[in-house]
């Protein structure tokens, strides 16, 4: 068996072209014929050991590499590309038709609608797509994805500020398998209108990021709560319009919620906190049944960010902290974030209280 870990891959690709090369095998060397003589499984194994840039180089070496990568490559990231990403996508998408995961995150906007349309026209098996910071994209891209990539389960369009809520609603109707959706900073796209469509069509959603989408209101969040009962994580940081009604709907309808971001949601009051605490009591029978089956993901809220929620009082937040043992204020396991709320400094988790008692009873000498 060829020891693929010993191959100098880039040297082989560049220097040997379509010719074969020498491969170390045990203590000796095995001479290969042409690349086409190597089993496809081995070519794919070699490709899995190198970075995405080298894989792209390999796909142009010969028909053997091209065929192996075209049929076997399922994951690709072009985030390393600082220039001409759009041209690269136009070239690669028709070749890599089996892609399931594609990351196109950019520091500077490069990707254009024609690039996403090419992806949608050729990569019909795509499940996970990251288009974050694609400032040049318009609704054309979302309409193309809705038609060409209906199997999407994870979509990140954070920072894509040109998308509209109509395009997001259209996508939601056709991509009903979505489980993870990142709309952070999509101020035009993330509205109550869009969230109504998402809640109606995308019932399997587990993670949604609506950070800094300041047009999101109670109507939209409640649509998510009613339509997506399996929600595990919801970021509403900076959604300044929402009130207690949103949190109450989440508490009553999303028993699997593990992470909730409410940073700077200043209309949130104690009523929301008590609804979260009471939901824990309401679901305690399900909780015990889940724990018996070792389903540790059903332990209730594990992360809660209520920074700058200045209307909250210590008793209400303490009730939440006591209802959900996985919430911590101690530095070692900080998961209840209350920065900017000076009136909440008295709130402490159980282990923080125990540590304080231990210091009092056993002071250091």
Coordinates of N, CA, C and O in Angstrom, one line a residue, residues 318 320-330 333 336 347-358:
X318 N -32.2 36.0 39.2 CA -31.8 35.0 40.1 C -32.7 33.7 39.9 O -32.2 32.6 40.0
X320 N -34.1 32.8 37.2 CA -33.7 32.1 36.0 C -32.4 31.3 36.3 O -32.3 30.1 35.9
X321 N -31.5 31.9 37.0 CA -30.2 31.2 37.3 C -30.4 30.0 38.1 O -29.8 29.0 37.9
X322 N -31.4 30.0 39.0 CA -31.6 28.9 39.8 C -32.4 27.8 39.1 O -32.3 26.6 39.4
X323 N -33.2 28.2 38.1 CA -34.0 27.3 37.4 C -33.2 26.5 36.4 O -33.5 25.3 36.0
X324 N -32.1 27.1 35.9 CA -31.2 26.5 34.9 C -29.8 26.3 35.5 O -29.0 27.3 35.4
X325 N -29.5 25.2 36.0 CA -28.2 25.0 36.7 C -27.0 25.2 35.7 O -25.9 25.4 36.2
X326 N -27.2 25.1 34.4 CA -26.1 25.2 33.5 C -25.7 26.7 33.2 O -24.7 26.9 32.6
X327 N -26.5 27.6 33.8 CA -26.2 29.0 33.7 C -25.2 29.4 34.8 O -25.5 29.1 35.9
X328 N -24.1 30.0 34.4 CA -23.1 30.3 35.4 C -22.6 31.8 35.3 O -22.5 32.4 34.3
X329 N -22.4 32.4 36.5 CA -21.9 33.7 36.6 C -20.4 33.7 37.0 O -19.7 34.7 36.9
X330 N -19.9 32.5 37.4 CA -18.5 32.4 37.9 C -17.6 32.5 36.7 O -17.9 32.1 35.6
X333 N -16.9 29.5 34.2 CA -17.9 28.9 33.3 C -18.9 30.0 33.0 O -20.1 29.7 33.0
X336 N -23.9 33.2 31.9 CA -25.0 34.2 32.1 C -24.3 35.6 32.0 O -23.6 36.0 33.0
X347 N -26.5 38.8 41.5 CA -27.0 37.5 41.0 C -25.8 36.6 40.9 O -24.7 36.9 40.3
X348 N -25.9 35.4 41.4 CA -24.8 34.4 41.4 C -25.4 33.0 41.2 O -26.5 32.7 41.6
X349 N -24.6 32.2 40.4 CA -25.0 30.8 40.2 C -24.6 30.0 41.5 O -23.9 30.5 42.4
X350 N -25.0 28.8 41.5 CA -24.9 28.0 42.7 C -23.4 27.7 43.0 O -23.0 27.8 44.2
X351 N -22.6 27.4 42.0 CA -21.2 27.1 42.2 C -20.4 28.3 42.7 O -19.5 28.3 43.4
X352 N -20.8 29.5 42.2 CA -20.2 30.8 42.7 C -20.5 31.0 44.1 O -19.6 31.4 44.9
X353 N -21.7 30.7 44.5 CA -22.1 30.9 46.0 C -21.3 29.9 46.8 O -20.8 30.2 47.9
X354 N -21.2 28.6 46.3 CA -20.4 27.6 47.1 C -19.0 28.0 47.2 O -18.4 27.8 48.3
X355 N -18.4 28.6 46.2 CA -17.0 29.0 46.2 C -16.8 30.1 47.2 O -15.8 30.1 48.0
X356 N -17.8 31.0 47.2 CA -17.7 32.1 48.2 C -17.8 31.6 49.6 O -17.0 32.0 50.5
X357 N -18.7 30.7 49.9 CA -18.8 30.1 51.2 C -17.5 29.4 51.6 O -17.1 29.4 52.8
X358 N -16.9 28.7 50.7 CA -15.7 28.0 51.0 C -14.6 28.9 51.4 O -13.8 28.6 52.3

